[in-house]
Each structure stands twice: as C-alpha cells, then as structure tokens.
Short mmCIF file of C-alpha atoms in Angstrom, two decimals:
data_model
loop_
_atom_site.label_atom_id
_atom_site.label_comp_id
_atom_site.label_asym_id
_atom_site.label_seq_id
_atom_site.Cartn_x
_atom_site.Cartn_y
_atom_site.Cartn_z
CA UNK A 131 38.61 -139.24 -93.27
CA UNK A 132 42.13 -139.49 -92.65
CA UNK A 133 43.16 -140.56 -89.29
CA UNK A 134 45.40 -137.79 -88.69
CA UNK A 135 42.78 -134.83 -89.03
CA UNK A 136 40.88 -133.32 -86.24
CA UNK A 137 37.71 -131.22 -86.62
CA UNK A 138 38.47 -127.77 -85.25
CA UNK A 139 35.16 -125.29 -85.00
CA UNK A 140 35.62 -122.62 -87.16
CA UNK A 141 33.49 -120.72 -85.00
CA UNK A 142 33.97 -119.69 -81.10
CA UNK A 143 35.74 -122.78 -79.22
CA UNK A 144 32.20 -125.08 -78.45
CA UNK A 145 33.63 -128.26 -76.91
CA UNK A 146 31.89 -131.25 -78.64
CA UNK A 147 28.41 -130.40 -78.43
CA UNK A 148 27.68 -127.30 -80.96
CA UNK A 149 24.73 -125.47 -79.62
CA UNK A 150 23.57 -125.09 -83.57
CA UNK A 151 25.23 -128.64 -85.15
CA UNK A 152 24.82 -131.59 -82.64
CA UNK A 153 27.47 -133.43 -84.61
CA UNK A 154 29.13 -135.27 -82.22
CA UNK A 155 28.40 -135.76 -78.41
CA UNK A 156 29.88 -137.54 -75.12
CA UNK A 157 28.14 -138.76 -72.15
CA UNK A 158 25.08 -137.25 -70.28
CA UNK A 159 24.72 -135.26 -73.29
CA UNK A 160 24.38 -138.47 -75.37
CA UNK A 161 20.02 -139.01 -74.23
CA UNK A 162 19.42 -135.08 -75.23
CA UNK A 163 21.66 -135.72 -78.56
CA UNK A 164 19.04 -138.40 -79.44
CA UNK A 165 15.70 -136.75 -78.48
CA UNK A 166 16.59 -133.64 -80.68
CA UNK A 167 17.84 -135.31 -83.30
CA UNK A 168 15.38 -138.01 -83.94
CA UNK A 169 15.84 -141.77 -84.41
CA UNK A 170 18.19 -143.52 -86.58
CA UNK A 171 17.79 -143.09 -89.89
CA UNK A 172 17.74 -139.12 -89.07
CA UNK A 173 20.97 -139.78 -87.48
CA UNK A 174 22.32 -141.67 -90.21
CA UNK A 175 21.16 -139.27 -92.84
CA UNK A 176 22.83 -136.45 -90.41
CA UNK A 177 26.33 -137.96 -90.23
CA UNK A 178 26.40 -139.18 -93.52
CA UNK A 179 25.80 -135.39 -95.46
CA UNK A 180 29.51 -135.05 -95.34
CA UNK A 181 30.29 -138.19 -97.29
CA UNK A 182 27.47 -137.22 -99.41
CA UNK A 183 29.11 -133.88 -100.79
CA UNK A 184 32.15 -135.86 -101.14
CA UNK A 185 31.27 -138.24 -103.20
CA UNK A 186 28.76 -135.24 -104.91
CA UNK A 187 31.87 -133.21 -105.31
CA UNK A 188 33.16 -136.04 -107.48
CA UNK A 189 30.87 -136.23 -109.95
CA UNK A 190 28.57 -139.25 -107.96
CA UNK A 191 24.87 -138.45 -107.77
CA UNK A 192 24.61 -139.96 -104.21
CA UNK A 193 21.62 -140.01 -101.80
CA UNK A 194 20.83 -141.77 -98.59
CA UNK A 195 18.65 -144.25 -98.97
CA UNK A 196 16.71 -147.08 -96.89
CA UNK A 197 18.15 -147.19 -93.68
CA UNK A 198 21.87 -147.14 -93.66
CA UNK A 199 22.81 -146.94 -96.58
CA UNK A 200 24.23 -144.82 -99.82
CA UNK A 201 23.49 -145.24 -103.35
CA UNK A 202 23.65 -144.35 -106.65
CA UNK A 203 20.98 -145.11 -108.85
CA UNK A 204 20.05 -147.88 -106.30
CA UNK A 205 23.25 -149.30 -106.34
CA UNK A 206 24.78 -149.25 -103.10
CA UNK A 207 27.68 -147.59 -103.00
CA UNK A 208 28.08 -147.32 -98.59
CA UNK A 209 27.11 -148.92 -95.68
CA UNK A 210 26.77 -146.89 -92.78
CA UNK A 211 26.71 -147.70 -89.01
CA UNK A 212 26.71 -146.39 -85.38
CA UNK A 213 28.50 -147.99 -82.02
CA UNK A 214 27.77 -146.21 -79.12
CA UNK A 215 30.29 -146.85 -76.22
CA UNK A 216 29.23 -147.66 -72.61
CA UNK A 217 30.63 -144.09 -71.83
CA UNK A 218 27.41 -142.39 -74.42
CA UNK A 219 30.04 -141.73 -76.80
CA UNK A 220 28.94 -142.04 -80.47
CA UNK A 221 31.26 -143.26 -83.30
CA UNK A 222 29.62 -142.99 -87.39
CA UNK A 223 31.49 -145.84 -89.09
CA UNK A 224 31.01 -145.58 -93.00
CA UNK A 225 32.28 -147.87 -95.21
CA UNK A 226 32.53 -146.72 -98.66
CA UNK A 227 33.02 -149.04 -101.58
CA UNK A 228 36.27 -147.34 -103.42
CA UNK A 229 36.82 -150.31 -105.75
CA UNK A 230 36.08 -154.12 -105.50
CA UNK A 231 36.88 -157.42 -107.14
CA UNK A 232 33.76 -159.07 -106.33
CA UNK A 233 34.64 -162.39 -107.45
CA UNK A 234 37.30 -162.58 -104.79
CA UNK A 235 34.87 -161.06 -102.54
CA UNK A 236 32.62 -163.70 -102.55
CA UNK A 237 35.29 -165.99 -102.37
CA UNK A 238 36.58 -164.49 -99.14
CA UNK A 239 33.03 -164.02 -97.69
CA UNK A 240 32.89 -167.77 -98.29
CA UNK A 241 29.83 -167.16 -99.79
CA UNK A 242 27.52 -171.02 -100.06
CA UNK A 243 27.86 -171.55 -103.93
CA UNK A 244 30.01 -174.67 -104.90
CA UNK A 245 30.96 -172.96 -107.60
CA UNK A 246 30.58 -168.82 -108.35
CA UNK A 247 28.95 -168.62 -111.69
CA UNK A 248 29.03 -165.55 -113.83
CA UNK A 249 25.71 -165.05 -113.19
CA UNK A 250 26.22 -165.13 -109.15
CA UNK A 251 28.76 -162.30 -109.53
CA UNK A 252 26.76 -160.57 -111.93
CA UNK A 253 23.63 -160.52 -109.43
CA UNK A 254 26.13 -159.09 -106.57
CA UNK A 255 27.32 -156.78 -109.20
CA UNK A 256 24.58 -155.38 -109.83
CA UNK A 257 23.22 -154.56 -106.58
CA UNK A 258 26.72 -152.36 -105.80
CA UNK A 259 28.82 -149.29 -107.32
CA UNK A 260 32.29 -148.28 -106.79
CA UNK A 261 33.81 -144.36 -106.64
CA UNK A 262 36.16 -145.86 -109.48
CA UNK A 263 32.84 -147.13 -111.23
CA UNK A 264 31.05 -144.45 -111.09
CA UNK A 265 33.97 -141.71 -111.74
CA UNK A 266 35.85 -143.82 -114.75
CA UNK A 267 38.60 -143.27 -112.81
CA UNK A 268 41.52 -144.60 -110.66
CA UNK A 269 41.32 -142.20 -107.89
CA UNK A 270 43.95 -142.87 -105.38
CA UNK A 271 42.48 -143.23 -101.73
CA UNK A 272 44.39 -140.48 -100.44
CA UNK A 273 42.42 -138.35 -103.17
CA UNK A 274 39.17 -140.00 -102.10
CA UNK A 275 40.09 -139.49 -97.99
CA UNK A 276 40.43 -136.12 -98.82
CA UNK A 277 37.60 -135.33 -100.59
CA UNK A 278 35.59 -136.89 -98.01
CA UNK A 279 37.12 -134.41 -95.35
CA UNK A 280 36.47 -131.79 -97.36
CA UNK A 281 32.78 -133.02 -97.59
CA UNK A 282 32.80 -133.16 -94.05
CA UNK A 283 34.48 -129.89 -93.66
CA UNK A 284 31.91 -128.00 -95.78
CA UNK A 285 29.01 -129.80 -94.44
CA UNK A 286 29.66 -129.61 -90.90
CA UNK A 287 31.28 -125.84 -91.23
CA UNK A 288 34.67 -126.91 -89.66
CA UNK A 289 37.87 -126.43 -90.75
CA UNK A 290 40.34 -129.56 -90.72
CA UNK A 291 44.36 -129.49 -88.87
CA UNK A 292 46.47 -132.11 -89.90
CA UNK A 293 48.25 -133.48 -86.60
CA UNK A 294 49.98 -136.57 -85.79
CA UNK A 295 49.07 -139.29 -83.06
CA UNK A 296 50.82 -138.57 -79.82
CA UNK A 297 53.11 -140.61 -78.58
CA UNK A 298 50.31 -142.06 -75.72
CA UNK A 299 48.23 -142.68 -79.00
CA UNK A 300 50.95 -144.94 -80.31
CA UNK A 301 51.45 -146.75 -77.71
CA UNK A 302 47.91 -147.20 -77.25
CA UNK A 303 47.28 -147.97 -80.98
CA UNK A 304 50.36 -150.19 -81.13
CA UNK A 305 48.30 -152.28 -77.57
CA UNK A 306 45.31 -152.78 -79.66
CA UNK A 307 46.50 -154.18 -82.66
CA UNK A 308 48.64 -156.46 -80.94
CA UNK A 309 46.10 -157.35 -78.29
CA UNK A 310 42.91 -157.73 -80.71
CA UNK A 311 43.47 -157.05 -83.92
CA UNK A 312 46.87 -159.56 -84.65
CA UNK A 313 45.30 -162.16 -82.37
CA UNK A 314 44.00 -165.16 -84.24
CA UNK A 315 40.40 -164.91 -82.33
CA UNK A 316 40.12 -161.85 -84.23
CA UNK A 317 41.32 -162.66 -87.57
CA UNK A 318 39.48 -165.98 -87.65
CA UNK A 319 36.18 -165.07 -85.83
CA UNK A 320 33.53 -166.50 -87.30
#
C-alpha cells in the first residue's frame, strides 16, 4: 500500500479496534484480538483478503495457501508475515513478488551452487510467479500499490486519504535510515 495512505472508517469514527472488523489492534486489546480471531494462519488469511482482491482484481486467480503464503496455481506469488511490537501492536508485512530476475536472485542470496545451472534457476522458477507473469504485463508499481489499496479498501470497507508524512515523521524516518538502515551492520548482516 502506499506509504502515504491512511485507512479512514467509512463508518462512525471506531478508533483502531472495529467492533465488527478486528483489523488492526494496539495494546491490551492485542490478547482479545487473538482469542477472537483464532491462531495464525486465520490471521494471515484475515490480513491478507485485501491483497487477495488486488491481485483478483487484476486478472490473478490468487488464494492463500499453506501457512503464509499466496499462490497461484501453487506457485507462490507472496510471502506473508506478522511482528508484533513489545507495545501489542501488530504490523502484516506482505511481500509480493511484482517481477524478478531470478538468476541474479540467487546470485545475491548467495545461494551454495558453484555454478547456477539452467536447471537450478529453472527449479526456483518454477516454484514462484510474478504480477508481470501472470498479467503479461509491465504494470508499473504505482499501478500495482494502488490496486492493492483498493483491495484493501474494498475488503476492509474503508475508504483511503492520501496525506503526507509530518514533519516529526521525517525527522523520525530520516533517524532510522541513518541509524539502522545506512549502517553497514545492517546492510551486511548475515
């Protein structure tokens, strides 16, 4: 979704926890959040309905499978994951596969092969999809970020305000990249 959009209820102002759509929580509420919804796989097939229509809205047969993941004709086409901070907050982290190279993939990833065959990258390859795969076409990822609000949007039954970051949020964005993310412990973690 892009990281200027906020989820505004459509309905009456509810704070974050909807008395009909637990769809986000914060704190105490965090322990009843996960007794009514279930365990994880309900919460990952929860959270991930919006990216769902998205990609359904595209033309992409999706459907959650296994445990955290999306595919398409059993070719994974998402990951999906949950970090829950010490506060009880909850953050859904997709990551959907757009388009990939997956010979430099593997070569990033490091992967143990002296040497990546053909038939290497054709085992990954088969295993995964793309939105460009599966759509036969280049779809910008402003096109695809916005189709996935809209998925989330519809699914959720919010409507979507583009805002920019404060200026607080700037600074405190600006703090983090140049505190983790631009530090070489971070980049070179292993």
């Amino acid at each position: 979704v892009p990281s200027n959009l906020s989820l505004i209820p459509s309905r009456e102002e509810r704070g974050w926890v909807s008395r009909q759509q637990e769809w986000a929580v914060r704190g105490k509420d965090a322990a009843h959040f996960d007794k009514s919804i279930g365990n994880t796989r309900a919460l990952m097939r929860r959270f991930s309905a919006g990216l769902v229509a998205a990609l359904n809205q595209l033309g992409i047969a999706a459907a959650f499978q296994r445990k955290n993941d999306l595919e398409v004709d059993s070719q994974k086409i998402a990951g999906l994951g949950f970090y829950r901070d010490p506060s009880g907050g909850l953050l859904f982290h997709p990551s959907l596969i757009a388009d990939l190279d997956i010979a430099l993939m593997l070569k990033i990833l490091k992967t143990p092969f002296e040497k990546i065959s053909d038939k290497e990258i054709g085992t990954v390859a088969s295993r995964i999809t793309t939105v460009r795969t599966e759509t036969g076409k280049q779809l910008s990822l402003d096109e695809v970020r916005w189709q996935i609000a809209e998925g989330y949007a519809d699914v959720f039954d919010v409507a979507l305000e583009q805002q920019d970051f404060s200026d607080e949020e700037r600074v405190d964005i600006a703090q983090l990249k140049r505190e983790k993310y631009c530090t070489h412990e971070w980049i070179f973690q292993t």
